[in-house]
mmCIF file of C-alpha atoms (C1' of nucleotides) in Angstrom:
data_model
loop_
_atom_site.group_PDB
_atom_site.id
_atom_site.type_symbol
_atom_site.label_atom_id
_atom_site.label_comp_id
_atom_site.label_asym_id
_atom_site.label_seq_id
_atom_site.Cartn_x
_atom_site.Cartn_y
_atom_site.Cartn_z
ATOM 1 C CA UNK A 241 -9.472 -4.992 19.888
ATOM 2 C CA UNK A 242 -12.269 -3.250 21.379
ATOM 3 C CA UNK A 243 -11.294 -2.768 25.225
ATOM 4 C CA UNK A 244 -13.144 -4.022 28.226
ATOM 5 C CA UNK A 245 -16.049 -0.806 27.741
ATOM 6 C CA UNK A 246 -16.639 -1.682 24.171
ATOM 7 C CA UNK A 247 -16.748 -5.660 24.789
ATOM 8 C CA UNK A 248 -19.499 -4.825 27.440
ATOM 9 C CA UNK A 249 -21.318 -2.442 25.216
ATOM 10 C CA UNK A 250 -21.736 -4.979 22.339
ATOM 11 C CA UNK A 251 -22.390 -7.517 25.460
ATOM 12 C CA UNK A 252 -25.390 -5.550 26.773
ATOM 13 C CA UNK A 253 -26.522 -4.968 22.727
ATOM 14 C CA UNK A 254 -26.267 -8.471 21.749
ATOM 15 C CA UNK A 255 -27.941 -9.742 25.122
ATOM 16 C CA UNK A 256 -31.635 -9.062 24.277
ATOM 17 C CA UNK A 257 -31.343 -10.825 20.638
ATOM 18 C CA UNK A 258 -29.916 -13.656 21.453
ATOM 19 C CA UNK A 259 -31.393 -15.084 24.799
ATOM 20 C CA UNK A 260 -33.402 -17.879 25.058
ATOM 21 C CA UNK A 261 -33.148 -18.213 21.201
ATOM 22 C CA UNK A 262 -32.166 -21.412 19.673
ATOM 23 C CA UNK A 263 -28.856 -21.840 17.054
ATOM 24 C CA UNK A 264 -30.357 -23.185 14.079
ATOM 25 C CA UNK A 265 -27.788 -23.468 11.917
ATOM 26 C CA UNK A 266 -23.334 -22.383 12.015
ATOM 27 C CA UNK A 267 -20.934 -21.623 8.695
ATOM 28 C CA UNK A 268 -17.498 -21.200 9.588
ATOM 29 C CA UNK A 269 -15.769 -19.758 6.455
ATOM 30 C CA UNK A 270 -12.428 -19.634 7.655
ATOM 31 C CA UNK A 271 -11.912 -22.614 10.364
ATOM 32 C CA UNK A 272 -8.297 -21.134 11.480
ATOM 33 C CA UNK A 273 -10.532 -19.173 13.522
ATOM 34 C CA UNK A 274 -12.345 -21.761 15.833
ATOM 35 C CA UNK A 275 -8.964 -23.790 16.242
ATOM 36 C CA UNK A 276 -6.301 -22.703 18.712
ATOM 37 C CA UNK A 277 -5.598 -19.343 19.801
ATOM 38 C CA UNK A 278 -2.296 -17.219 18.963
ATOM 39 C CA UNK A 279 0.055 -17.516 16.312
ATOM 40 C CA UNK A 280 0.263 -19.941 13.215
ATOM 41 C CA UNK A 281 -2.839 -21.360 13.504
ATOM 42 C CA UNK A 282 -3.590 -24.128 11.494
ATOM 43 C CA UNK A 283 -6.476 -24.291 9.205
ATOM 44 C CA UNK A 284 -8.617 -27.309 10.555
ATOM 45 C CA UNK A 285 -11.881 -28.909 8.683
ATOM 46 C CA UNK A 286 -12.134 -31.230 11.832
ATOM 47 C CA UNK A 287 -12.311 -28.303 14.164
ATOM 48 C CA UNK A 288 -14.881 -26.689 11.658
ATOM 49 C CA UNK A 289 -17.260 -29.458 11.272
ATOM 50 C CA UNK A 290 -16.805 -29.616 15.077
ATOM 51 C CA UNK A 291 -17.262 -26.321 15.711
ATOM 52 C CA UNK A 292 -20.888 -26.001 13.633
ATOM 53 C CA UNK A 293 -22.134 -29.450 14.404
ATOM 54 C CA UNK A 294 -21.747 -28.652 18.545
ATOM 55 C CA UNK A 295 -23.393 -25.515 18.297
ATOM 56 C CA UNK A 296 -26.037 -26.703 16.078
ATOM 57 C CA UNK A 297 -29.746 -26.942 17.737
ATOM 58 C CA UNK A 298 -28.474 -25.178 21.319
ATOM 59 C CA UNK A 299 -30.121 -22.708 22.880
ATOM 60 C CA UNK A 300 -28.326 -19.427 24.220
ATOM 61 C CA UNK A 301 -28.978 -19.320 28.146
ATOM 62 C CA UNK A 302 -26.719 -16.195 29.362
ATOM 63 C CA UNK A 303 -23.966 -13.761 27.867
ATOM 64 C CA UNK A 304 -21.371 -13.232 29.868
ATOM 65 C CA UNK A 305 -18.133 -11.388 30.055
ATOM 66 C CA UNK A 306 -14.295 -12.147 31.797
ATOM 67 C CA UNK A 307 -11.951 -9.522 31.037
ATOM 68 C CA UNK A 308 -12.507 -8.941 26.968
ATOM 69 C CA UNK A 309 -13.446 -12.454 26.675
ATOM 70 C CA UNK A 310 -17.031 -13.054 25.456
ATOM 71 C CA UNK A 311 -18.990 -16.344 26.943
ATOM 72 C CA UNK A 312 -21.910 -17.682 25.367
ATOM 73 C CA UNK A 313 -23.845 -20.174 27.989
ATOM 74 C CA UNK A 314 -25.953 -23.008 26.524
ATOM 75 C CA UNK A 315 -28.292 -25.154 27.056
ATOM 76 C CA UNK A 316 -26.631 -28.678 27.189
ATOM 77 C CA UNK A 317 -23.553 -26.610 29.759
ATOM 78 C CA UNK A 318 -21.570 -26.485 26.503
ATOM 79 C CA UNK A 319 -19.759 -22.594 26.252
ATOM 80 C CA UNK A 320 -18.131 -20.597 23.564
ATOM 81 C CA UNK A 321 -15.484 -18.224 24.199
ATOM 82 C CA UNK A 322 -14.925 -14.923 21.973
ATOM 83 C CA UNK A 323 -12.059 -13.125 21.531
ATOM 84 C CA UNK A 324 -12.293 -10.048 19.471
ATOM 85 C CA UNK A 325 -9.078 -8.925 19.249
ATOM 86 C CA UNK A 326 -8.311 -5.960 17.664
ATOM 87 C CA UNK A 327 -10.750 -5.834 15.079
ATOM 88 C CA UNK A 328 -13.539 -8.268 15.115
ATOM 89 C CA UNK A 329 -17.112 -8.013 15.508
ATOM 90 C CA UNK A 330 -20.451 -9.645 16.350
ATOM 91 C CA UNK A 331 -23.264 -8.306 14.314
ATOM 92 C CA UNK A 332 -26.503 -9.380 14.548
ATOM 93 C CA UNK A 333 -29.583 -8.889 12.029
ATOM 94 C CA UNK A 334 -33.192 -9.382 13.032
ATOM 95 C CA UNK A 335 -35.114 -11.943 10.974
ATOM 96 C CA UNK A 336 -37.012 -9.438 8.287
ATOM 97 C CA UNK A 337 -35.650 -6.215 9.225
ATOM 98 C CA UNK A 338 -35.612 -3.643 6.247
ATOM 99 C CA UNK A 339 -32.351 -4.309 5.701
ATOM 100 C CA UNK A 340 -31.813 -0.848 4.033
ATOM 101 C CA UNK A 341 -33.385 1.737 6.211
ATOM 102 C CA UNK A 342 -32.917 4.980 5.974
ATOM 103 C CA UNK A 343 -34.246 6.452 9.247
ATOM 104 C CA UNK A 344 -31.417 7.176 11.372
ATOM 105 C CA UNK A 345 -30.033 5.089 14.280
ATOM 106 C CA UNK A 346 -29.861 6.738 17.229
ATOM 107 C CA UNK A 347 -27.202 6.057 19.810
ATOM 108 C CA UNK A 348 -26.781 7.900 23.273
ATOM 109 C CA UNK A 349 -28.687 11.238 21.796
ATOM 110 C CA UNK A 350 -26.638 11.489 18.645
ATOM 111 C CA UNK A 351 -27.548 9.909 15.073
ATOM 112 C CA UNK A 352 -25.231 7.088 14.011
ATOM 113 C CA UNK A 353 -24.360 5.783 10.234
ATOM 114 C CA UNK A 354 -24.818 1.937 9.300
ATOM 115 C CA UNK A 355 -21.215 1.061 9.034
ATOM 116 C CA UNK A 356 -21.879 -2.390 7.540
ATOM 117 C CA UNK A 357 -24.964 -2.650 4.941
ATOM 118 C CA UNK A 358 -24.422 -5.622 3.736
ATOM 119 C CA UNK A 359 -23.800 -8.717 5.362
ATOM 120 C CA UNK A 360 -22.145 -11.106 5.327
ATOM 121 C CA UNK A 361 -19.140 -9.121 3.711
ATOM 122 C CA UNK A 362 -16.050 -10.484 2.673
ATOM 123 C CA UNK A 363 -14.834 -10.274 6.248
ATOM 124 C CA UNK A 364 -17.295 -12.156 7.867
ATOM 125 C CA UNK A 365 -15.994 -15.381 8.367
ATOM 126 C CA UNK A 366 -18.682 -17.354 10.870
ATOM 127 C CA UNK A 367 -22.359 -16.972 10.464
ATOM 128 C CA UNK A 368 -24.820 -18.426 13.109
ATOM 129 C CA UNK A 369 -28.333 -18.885 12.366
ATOM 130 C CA UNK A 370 -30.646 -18.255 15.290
ATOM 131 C CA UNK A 371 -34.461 -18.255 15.296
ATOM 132 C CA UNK A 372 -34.708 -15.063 15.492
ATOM 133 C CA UNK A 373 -31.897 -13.867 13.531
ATOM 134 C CA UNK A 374 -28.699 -14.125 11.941
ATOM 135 C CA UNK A 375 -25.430 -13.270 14.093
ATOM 136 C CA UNK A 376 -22.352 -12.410 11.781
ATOM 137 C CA UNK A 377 -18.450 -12.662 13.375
ATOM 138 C CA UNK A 378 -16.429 -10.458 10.796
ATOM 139 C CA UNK A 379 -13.009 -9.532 11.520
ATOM 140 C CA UNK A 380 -10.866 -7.543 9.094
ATOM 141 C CA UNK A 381 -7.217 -8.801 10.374
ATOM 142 C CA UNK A 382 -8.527 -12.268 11.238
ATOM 143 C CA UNK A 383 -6.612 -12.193 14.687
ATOM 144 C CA UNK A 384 -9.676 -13.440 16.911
ATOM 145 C CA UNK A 385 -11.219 -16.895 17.570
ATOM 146 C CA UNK A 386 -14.070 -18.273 19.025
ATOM 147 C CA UNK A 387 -13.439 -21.618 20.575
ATOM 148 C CA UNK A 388 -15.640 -24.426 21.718
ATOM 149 C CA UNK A 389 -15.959 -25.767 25.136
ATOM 150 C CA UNK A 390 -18.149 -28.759 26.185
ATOM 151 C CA UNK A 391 -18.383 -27.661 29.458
ATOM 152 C CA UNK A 392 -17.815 -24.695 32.195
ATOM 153 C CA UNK A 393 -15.504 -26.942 33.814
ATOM 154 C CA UNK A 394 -13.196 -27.535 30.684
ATOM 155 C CA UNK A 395 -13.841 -23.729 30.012
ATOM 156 C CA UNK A 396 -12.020 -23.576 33.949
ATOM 157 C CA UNK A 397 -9.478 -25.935 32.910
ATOM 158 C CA UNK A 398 -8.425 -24.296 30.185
ATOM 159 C CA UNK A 399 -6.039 -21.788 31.353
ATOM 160 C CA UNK A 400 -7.661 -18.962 29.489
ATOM 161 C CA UNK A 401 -8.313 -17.273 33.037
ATOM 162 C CA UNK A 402 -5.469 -17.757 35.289
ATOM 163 C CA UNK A 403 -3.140 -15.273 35.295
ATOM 164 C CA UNK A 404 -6.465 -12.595 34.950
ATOM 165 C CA UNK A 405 -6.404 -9.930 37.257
ATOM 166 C CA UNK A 406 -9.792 -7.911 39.198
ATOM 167 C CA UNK A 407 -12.384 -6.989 37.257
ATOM 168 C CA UNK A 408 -12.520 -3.277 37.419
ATOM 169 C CA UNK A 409 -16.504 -3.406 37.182
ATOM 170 C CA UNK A 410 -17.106 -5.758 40.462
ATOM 171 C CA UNK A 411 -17.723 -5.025 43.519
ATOM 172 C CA UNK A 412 -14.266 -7.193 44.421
ATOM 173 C CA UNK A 413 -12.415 -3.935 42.477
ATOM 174 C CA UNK A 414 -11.997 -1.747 45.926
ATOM 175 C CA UNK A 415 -9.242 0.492 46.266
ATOM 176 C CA UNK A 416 -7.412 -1.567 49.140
ATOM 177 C CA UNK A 417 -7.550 -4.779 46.480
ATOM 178 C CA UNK A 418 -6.355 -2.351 43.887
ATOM 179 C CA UNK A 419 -3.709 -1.470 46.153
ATOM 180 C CA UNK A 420 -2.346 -4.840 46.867
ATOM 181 C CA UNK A 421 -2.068 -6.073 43.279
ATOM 182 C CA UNK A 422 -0.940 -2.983 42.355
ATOM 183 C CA UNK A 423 2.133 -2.535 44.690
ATOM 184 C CA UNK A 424 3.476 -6.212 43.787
ATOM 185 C CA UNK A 425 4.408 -4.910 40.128
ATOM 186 C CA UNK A 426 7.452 -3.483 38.941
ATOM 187 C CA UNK A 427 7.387 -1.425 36.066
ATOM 188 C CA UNK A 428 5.934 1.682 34.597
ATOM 189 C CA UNK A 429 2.037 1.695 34.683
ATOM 190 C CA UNK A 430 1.460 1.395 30.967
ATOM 191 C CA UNK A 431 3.301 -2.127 30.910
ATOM 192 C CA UNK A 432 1.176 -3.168 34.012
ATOM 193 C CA UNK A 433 -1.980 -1.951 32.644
ATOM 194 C CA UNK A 434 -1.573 -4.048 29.258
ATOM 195 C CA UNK A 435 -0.502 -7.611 30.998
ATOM 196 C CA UNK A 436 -4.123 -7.564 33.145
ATOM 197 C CA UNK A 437 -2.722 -9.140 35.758
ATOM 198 C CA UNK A 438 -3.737 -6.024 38.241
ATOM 199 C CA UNK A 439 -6.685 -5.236 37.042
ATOM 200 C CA UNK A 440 -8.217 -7.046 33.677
ATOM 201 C CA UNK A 441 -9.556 -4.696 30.273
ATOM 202 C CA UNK A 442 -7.489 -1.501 29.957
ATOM 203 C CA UNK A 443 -5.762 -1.625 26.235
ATOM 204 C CA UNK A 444 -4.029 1.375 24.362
ATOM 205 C CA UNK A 445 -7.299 3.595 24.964
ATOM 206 C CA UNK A 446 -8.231 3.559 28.471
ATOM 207 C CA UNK A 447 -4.690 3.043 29.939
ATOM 208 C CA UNK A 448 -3.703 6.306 28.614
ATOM 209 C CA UNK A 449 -6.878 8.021 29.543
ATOM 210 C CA UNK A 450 -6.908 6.693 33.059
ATOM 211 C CA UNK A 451 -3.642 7.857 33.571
ATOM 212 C CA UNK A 452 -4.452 11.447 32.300
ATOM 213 C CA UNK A 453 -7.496 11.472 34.564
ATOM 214 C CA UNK A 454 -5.638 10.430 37.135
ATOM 215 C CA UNK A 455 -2.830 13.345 36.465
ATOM 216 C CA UNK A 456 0.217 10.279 36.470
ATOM 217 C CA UNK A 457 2.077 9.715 33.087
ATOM 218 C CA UNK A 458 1.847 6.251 32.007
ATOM 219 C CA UNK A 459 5.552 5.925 31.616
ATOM 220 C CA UNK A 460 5.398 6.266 35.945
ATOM 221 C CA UNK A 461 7.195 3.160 37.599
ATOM 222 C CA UNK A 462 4.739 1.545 40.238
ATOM 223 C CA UNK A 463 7.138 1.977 42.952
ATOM 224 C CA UNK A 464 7.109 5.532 42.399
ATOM 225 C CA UNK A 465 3.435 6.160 42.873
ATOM 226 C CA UNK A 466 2.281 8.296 46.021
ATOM 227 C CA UNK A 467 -0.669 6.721 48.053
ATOM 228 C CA UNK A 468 -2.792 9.646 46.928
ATOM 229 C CA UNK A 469 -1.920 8.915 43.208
ATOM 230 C CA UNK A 470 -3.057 5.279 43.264
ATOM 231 C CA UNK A 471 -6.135 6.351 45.116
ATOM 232 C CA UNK A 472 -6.652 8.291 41.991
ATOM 233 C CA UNK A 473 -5.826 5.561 39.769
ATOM 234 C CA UNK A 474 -8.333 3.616 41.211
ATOM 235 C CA UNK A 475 -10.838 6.662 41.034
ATOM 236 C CA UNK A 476 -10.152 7.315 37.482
ATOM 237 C CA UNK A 477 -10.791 3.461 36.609
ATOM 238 C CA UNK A 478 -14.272 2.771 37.897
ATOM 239 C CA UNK A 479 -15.138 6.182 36.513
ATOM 240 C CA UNK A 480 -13.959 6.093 33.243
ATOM 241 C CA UNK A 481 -14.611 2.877 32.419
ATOM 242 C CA UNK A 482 -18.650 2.984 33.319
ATOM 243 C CA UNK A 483 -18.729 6.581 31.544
ATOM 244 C CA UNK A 484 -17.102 4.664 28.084
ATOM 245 C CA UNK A 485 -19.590 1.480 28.285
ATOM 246 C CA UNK A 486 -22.768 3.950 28.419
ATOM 247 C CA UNK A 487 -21.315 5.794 25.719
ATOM 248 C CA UNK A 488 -21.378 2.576 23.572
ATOM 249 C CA UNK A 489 -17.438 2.137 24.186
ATOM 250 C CA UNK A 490 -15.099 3.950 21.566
ATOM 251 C CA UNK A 491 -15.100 3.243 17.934
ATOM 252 C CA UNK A 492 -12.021 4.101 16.288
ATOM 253 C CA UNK A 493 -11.889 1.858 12.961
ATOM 254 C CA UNK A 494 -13.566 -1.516 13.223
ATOM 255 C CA UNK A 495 -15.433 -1.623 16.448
ATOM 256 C CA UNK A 496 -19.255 -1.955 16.216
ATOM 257 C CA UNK A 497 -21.928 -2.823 18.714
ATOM 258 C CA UNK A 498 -24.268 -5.298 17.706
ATOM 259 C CA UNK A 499 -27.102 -4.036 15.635
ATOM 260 C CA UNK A 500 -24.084 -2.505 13.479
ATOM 261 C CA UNK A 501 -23.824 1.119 14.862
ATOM 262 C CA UNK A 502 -20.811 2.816 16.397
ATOM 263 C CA UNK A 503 -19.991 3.232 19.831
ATOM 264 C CA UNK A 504 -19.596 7.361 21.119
ATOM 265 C CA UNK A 505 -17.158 7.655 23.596
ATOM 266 C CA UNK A 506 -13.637 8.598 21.225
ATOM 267 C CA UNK A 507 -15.477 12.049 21.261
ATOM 268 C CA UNK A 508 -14.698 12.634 25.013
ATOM 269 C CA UNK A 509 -11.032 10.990 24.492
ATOM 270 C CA UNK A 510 -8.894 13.284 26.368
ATOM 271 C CA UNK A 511 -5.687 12.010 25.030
ATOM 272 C CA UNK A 512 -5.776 8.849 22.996
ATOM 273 C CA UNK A 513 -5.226 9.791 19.512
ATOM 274 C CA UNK A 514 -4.817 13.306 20.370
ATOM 275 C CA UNK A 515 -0.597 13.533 20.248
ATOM 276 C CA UNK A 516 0.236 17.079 19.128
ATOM 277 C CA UNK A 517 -3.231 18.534 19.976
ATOM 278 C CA UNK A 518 -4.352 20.605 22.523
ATOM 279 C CA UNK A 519 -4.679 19.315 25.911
ATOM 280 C CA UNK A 520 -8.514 19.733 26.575
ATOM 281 C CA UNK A 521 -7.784 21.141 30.194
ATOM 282 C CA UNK A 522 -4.958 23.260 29.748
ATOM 283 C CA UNK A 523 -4.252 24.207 26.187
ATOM 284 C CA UNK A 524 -0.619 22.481 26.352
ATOM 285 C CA UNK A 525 0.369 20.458 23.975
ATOM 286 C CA UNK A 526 0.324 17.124 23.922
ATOM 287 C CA UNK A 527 3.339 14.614 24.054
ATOM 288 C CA UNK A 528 3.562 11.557 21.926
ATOM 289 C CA UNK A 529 6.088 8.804 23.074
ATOM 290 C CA UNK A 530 6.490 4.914 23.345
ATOM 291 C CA UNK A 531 5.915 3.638 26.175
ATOM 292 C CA UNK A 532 5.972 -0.721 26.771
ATOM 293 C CA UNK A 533 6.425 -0.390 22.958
ATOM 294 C CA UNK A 534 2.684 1.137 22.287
ATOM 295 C CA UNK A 535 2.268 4.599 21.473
ATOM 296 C CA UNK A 536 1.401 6.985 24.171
ATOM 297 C CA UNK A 537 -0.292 10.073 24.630
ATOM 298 C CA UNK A 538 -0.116 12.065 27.587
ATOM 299 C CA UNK A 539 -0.383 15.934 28.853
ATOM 300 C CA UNK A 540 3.318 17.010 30.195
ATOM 301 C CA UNK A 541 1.807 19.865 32.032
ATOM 302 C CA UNK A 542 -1.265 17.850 33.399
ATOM 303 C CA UNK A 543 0.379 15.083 34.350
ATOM 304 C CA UNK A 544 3.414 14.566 36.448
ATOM 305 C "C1'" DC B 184 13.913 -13.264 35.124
ATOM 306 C "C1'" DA B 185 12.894 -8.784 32.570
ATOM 307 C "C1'" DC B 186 12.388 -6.521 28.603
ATOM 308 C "C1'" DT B 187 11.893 -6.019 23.509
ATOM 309 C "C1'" DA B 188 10.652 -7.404 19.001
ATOM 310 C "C1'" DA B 189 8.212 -10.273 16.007
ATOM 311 C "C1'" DA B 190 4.249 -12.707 14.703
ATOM 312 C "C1'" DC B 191 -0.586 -13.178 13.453
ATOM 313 C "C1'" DC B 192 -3.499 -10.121 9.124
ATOM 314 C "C1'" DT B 193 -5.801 -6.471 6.222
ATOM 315 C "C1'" DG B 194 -6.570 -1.812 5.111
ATOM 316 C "C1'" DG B 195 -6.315 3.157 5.625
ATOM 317 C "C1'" DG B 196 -3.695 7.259 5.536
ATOM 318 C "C1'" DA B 197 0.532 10.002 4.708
ATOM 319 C "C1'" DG B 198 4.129 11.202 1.746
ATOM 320 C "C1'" DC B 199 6.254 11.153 -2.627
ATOM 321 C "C1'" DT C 157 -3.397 7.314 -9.678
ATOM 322 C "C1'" DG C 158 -0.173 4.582 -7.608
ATOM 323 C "C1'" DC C 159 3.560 3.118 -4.997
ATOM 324 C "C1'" DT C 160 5.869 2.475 -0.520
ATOM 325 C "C1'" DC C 161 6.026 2.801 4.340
ATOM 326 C "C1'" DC C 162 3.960 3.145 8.779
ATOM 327 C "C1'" DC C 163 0.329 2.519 11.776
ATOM 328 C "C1'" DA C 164 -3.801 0.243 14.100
ATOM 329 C "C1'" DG C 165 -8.845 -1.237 20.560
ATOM 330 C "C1'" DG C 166 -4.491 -7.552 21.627
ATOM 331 C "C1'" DT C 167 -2.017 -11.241 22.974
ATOM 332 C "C1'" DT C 168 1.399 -14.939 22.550
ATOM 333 C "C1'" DT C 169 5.911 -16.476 21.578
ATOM 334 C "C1'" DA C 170 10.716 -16.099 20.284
ATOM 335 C "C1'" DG C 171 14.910 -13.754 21.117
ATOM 336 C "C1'" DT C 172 18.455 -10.961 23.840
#
DNA sequence: CACTAAACCTGGGAGC
DNA sequence: TGCTCCCAGGTTTAGT
């Protein structure tokens, strides 16, 4: 899935469209995906007529974000939680838009390509009319949900938070808080990036470019880690991430922000997707291992 | 308890 | 053109 900058990208794209506007109207095409998370989900029409009939006639109040987790806030207290997982997306169409233009989008300074013409497309498998609008959820390998949650409280309750670590974008994310979470794992750092139980929204991209920023390979055990290196840890985090969500977060195959254009940053990627390249900073080049069993890029001269 | 592999899916790219 | 194999922004669950 999109990581925590691309989540917040198509957060802060969706946010204007959809606020204060009313749900008209929901299709869910393939109900496995509003029923329980995980593996062998079941397909459910009672969680499908469920699903459309509470969302039917509410109006959005906020858009919020916990980790990768997408919030919608109604009216009535009622929430919806998003997962995108590795491929899905949130699109969203203004009512009478020339659905074909040609002009070209613009996106941080550079001209972008409509990735997805027409809508819906044979992966878009819930569509929610809004007053304003129509909001498309496609997802290629059909690995997210979206559930439905009468109320904040049995949002709270529902154990889709607890074990979430800091979130590297608050004001709580200080390098002594860092620290402390940090220095109760064992492990290498790629393994404690991916469980977010230190610090929450770091995936295959950012952990690997976080460590190269940082100079550490992500195959490091925690315990090994000089007090200067996690100070740079830290560093590298609430810079890199920032620097990714105002580049529109990192498209690589499936991830689009919500009017349908690509996200920017994979052109400053320093390492992800780069194995056998040149290091941008010294010319060396660049390893390719497994590391927590995801492949791993990082510079063996760069980083120690 | 810690670590790894499999599972959930479809599609794109590499190699033959 | 087509087939087979491997890989993919995540997370949970089963197995050793």
């Amino acid at each position: 899935m999109p990581e925590l900058p691309e989540v917040e990208a198509l957060r802060l794209s969706l946010q204007p469209h959809i606020l204060r506007q009313t749900i008209k109207q929901v299709e869910v095409r393939l109900p496995k995906l509003v029923s329980a998370k995980g593996t062998a989900r079941q397909a459910s029409s009672a969680k499908k007529d469920e699903f459309e009939n509470k969302l039917s006639d509410r109006q959005i109040l906020n858009l919020r974000r916990r980790s990768k987790n997408l919030i919608f806030e109604f009216d009535n207290g009622s929430r919806l939680l998003v997962h995108l997982k590795m491929s899905g997306q949130l699109v969203f169409q203004p009512k009478e838009s020339s659905q074909n233009q040609l002009e070209p989008i613009v996106w941080g300074g550079h001209p972008i390509e409509l990735s997805e013409k027409e809508l819906p497309n044979k992966h878009t498998h819930i569509i929610f009319w809004l007053s304003n609008g129509t909001l498309y959820y496609n997802d290629v390998r059909q690995f997210g949900y979206l559930l439905y949650y009468p109320s904040q409280k049995s949002l709270d309750q529902s154990g889709h938070f607890d074990k979430l670590g800091l979130e590297p974008l608050d004001k709580e994310f200080t390098l002594e808080n860092f620290k402390t979470a940090l220095l109760k794992k064992k492990g290498n750092l790629k393994k404690v990036f991916f469980d977010q139980e230190v610090v929450v929204g770091l995936g295959n991209i950012y952990a690997d470019e976080v460590c190269f920023w940082a100079k550490v390979r992500p195959s490091r055990s925690v315990s090994s880690l000089k007090p200067k290196e996690v100070e740079a840890l830290h560093e590298a985090i609430i810079t890199i991430l920032p620097l990714a969500v105002k580049a529109g977060g990192s498209s690589v195959a499936n991830y689009l922000l919500a009017d349908g254009t690509k996200g920017n940053y994979a052109k400053q990627h320093f390492v992800y997707n780069r194995g056998g390249l040149e290091c941008k900073i010294c010319a060396a080049t660049l390893s390719k291992t497994k590391v927590a069993g995801r492949t791993t890029v990082y510079c063996p001269n760069c980083q120690k």
